[in-house]
Structure formats: C-alpha cells, structure tokens
PDB file of C-alpha atoms in Angstrom:
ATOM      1  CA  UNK A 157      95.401  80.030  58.268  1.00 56.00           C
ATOM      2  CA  UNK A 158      93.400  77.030  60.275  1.00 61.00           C
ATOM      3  CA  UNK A 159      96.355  75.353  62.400  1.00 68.00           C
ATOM      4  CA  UNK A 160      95.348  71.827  63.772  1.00 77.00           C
ATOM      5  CA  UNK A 161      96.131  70.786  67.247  1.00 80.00           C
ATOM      6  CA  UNK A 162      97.239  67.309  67.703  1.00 84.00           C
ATOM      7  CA  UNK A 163      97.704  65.839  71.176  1.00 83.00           C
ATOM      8  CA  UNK A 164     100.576  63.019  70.668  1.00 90.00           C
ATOM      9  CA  UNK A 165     101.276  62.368  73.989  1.00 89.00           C
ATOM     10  CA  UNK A 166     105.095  64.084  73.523  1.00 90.00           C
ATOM     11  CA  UNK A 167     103.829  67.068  75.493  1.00 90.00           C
ATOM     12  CA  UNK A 168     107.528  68.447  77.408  1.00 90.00           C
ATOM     13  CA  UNK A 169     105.111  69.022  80.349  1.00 91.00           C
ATOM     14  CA  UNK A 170     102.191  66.680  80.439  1.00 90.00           C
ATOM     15  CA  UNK A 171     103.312  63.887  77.640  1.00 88.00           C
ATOM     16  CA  UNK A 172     103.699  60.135  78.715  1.00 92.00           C
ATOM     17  CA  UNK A 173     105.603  59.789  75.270  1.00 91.00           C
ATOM     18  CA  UNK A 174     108.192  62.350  76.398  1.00 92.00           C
ATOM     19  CA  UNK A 175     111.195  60.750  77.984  1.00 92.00           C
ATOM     20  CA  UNK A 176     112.943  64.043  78.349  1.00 92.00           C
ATOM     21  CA  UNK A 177     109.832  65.988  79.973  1.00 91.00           C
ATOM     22  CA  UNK A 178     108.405  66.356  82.962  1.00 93.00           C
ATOM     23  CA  UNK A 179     105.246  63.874  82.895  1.00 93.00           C
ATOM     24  CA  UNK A 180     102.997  65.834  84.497  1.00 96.00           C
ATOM     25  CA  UNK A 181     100.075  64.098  86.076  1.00 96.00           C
ATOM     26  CA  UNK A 182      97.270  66.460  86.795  1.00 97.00           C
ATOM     27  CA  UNK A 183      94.195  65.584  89.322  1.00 98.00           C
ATOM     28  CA  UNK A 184      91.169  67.739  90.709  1.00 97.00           C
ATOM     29  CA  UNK A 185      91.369  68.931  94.067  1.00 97.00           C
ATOM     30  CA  UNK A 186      88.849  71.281  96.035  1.00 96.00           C
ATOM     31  CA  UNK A 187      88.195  72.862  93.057  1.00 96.00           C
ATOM     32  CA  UNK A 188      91.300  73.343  91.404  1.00 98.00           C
ATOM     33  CA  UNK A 189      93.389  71.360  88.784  1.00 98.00           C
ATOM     34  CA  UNK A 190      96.395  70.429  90.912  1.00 98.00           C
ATOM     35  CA  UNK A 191      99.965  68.776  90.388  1.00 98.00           C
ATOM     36  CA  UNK A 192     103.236  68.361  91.876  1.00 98.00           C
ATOM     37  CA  UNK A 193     106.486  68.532  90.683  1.00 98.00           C
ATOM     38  CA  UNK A 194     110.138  69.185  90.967  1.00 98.00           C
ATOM     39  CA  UNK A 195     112.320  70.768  88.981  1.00 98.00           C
ATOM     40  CA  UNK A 196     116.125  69.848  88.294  1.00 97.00           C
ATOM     41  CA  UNK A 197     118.936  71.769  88.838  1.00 98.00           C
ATOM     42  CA  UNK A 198     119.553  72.400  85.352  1.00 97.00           C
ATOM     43  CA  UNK A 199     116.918  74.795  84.618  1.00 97.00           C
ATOM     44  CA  UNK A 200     117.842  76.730  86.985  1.00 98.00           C
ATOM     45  CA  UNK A 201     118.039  80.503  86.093  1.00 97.00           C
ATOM     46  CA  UNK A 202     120.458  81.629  88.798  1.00 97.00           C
ATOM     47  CA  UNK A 203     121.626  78.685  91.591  1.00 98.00           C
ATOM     48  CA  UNK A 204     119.195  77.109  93.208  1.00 98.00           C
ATOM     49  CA  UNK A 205     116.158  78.262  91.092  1.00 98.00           C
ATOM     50  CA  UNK A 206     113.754  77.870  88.498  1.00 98.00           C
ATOM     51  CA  UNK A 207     114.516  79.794  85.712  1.00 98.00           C
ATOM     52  CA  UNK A 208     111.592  82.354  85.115  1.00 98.00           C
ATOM     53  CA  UNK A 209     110.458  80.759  81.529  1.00 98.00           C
ATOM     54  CA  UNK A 210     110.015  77.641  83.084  1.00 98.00           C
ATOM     55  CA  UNK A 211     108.146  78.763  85.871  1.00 98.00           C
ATOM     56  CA  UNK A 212     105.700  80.574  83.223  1.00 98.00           C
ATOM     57  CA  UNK A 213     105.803  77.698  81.339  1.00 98.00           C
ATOM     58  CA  UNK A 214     104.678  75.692  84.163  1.00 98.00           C
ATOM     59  CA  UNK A 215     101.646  78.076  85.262  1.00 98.00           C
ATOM     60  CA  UNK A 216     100.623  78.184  81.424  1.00 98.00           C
ATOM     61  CA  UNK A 217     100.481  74.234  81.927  1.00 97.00           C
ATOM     62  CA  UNK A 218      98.490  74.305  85.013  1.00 98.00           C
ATOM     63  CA  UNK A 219      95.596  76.583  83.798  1.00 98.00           C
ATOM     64  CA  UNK A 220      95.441  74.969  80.171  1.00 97.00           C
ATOM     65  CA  UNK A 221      95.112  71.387  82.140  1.00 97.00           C
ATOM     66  CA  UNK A 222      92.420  73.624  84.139  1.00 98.00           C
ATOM     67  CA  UNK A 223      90.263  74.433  81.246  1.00 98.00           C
ATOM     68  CA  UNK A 224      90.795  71.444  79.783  1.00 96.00           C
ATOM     69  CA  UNK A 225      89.078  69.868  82.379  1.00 97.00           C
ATOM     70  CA  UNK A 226      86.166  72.124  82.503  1.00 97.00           C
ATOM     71  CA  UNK A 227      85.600  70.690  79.228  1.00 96.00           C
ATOM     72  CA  UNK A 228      87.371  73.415  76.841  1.00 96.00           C
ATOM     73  CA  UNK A 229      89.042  73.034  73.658  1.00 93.00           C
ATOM     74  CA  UNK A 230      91.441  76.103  74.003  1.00 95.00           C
ATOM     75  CA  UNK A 231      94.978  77.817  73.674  1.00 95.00           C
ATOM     76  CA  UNK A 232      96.575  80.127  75.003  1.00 97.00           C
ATOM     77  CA  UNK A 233      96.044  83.557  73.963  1.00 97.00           C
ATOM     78  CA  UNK A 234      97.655  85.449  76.835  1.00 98.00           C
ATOM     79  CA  UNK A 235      99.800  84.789  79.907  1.00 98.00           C
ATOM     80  CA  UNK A 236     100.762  87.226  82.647  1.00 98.00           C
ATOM     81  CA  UNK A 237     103.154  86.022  85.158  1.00 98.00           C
ATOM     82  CA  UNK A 238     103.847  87.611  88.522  1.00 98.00           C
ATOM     83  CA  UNK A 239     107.401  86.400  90.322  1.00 98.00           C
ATOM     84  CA  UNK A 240     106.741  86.659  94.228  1.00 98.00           C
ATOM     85  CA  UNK A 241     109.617  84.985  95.574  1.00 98.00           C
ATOM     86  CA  UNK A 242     112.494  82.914  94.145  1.00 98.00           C
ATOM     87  CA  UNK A 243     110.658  78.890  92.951  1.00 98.00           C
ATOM     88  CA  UNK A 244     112.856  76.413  94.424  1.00 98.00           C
ATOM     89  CA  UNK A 245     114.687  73.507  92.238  1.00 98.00           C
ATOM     90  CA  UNK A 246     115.283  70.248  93.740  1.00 98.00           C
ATOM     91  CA  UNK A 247     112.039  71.029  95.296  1.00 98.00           C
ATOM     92  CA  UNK A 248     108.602  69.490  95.763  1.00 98.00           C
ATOM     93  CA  UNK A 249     106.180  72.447  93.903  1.00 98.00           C
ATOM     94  CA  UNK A 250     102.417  71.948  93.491  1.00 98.00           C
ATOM     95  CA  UNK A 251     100.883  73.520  90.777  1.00 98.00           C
ATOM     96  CA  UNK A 252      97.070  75.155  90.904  1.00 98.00           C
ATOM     97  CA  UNK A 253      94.709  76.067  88.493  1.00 98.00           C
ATOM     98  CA  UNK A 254      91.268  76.737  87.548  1.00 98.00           C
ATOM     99  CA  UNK A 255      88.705  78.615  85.361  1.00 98.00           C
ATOM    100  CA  UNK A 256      87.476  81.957  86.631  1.00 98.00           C
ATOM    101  CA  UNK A 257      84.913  82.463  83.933  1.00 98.00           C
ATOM    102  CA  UNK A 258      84.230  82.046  80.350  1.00 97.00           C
ATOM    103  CA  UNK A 259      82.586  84.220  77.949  1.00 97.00           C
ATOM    104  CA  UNK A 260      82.136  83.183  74.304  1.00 96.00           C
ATOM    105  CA  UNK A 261      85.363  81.940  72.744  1.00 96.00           C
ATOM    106  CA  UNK A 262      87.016  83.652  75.474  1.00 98.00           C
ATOM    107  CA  UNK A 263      88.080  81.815  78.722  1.00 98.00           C
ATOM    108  CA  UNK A 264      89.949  83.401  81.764  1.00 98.00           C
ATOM    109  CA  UNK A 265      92.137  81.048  84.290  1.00 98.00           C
ATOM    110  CA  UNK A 266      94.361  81.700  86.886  1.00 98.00           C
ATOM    111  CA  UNK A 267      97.269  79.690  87.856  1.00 98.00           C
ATOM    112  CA  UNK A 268      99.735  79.593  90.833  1.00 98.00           C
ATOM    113  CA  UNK A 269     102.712  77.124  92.043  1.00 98.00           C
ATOM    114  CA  UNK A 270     103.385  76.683  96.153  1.00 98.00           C
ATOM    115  CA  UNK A 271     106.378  75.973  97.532  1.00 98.00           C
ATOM    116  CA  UNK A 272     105.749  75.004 101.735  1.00 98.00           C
ATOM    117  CA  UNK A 273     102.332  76.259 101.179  1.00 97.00           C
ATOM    118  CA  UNK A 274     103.530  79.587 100.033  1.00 98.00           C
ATOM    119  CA  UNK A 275     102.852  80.857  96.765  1.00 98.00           C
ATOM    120  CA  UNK A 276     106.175  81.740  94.704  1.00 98.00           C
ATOM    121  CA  UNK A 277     104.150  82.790  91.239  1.00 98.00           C
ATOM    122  CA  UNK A 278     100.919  83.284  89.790  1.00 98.00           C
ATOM    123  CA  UNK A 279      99.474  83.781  86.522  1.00 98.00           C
ATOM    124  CA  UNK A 280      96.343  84.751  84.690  1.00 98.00           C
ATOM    125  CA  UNK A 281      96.170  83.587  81.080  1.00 98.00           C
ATOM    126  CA  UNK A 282      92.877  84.246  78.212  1.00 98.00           C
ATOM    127  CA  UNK A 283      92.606  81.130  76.582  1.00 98.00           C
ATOM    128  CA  UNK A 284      90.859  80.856  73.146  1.00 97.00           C
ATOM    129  CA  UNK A 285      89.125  78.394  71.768  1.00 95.00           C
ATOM    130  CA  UNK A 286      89.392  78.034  68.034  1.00 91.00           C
ATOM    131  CA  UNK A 287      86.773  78.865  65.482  1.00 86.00           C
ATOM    132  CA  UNK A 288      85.450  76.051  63.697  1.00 75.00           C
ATOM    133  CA  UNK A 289      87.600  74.730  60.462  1.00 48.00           C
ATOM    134  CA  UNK A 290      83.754  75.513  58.697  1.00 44.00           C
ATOM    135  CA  UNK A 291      83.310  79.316  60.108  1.00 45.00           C
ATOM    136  CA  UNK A 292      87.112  80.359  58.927  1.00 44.00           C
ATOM    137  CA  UNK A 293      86.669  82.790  55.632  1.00 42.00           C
ATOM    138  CA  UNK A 294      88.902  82.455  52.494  1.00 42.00           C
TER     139      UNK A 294
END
C-alpha cells in the first residue's frame, strides 16, 4: 500500500495551522537544525516534567526537520530515545538535530534537547525515504 504524505500546515509540532500545537520554528545553527521551546505543565508526566512521549516526540521532530533540511523526503522508520535527566516544563528547551549520514533510502540523524546547556535526552532515528509511487509492485 503507497500512503501519501501531505504537509497541511496542522503539524501538532511544527504546523502554523495548529492552534493547539506547539508552532515550532526551526533555524540552522553551526551545523545543526535548532529550536526552542517550552513545554506546559500539562504534559507533564510526573510534576514538573515532560512526559517521556513528548520528549520523544519532540527529538523525532528535531531530526525529521534535520533531514528535511538536508534536502530529504523521509519518515521515520526508527527512533531510540535515551532519558538522561528529568526535561523541565515551564522551561526554555532547545532542540538539536542533524544528519549523520545517508546511505540509499536509508538516512541516520541524531537528535538531542538542552536544558541550561545540559543535555536531558537524545535520540537516534533511521529515516526512510519512500519508494517512488512508479517502483511499488502490485
């Protein structure tokens, strides 16, 4: 089954047509795909911070703006997420990511959010970019 991404702008994370996300505006930086954000009390996991799903959610963000700057049509195949210390809400977080290689279809990024210069997560994800809607077999 071909599945056809459409970018409408009502991204949760990155869409201008969201009212309810988080409007994400991403910029290059040394190098990396950066942004900054905070995150409200109410997705918190336990008090005072960031439930874990939105902290992967926010690292899968981060890398997929990555490639997408590197010029990439891709998805996300796979995400690993490492917790280091407990992400902050009500806090200013930047967000960093980038492309560590690419081979074929396959693309490899890392990701990572700072909170006071320290980092509080990482990820790696695979991203892959879809065959062709002319190469996909009956």
């Amino acid at each position: 089954m071909l599945v056809e991404f459409v970018d409408n702008r009502r991204c949760f994370f990155c869409g201008e047509r969201n009212p309810h996300g988080f409007s994400l505006r991403f910029r290059e930086e040394n190098g990396w795909t950066v942004a900054e954000t905070v995150v409200p009390w109410y997705l918190q996991g336990f008090a005072g911070v960031v439930h874990g799903g939105i902290v992967a959610s926010l690292l899968d963000e981060v890398m997929s703006h990555s490639v997408k700057r590197a010029g990439i049509s891709a998805v996300t195949g796979t995400l690993r997420v490492k917790y280091l210390r407990p992400c902050p809400t009500e806090k200013i977080l930047m967000l960093r990511g980038r492309v560590r290689r690419q081979k074929g279809r396959i693309v490899a990024a890392f990701g990572e959010i700072l909170y006071d210069g320290e980092r509080v997560a990482e990820a790696e994800g695979i991203f892959v970019v879809p065959k062709d809607k002319g190469s996909e077999r009956p």
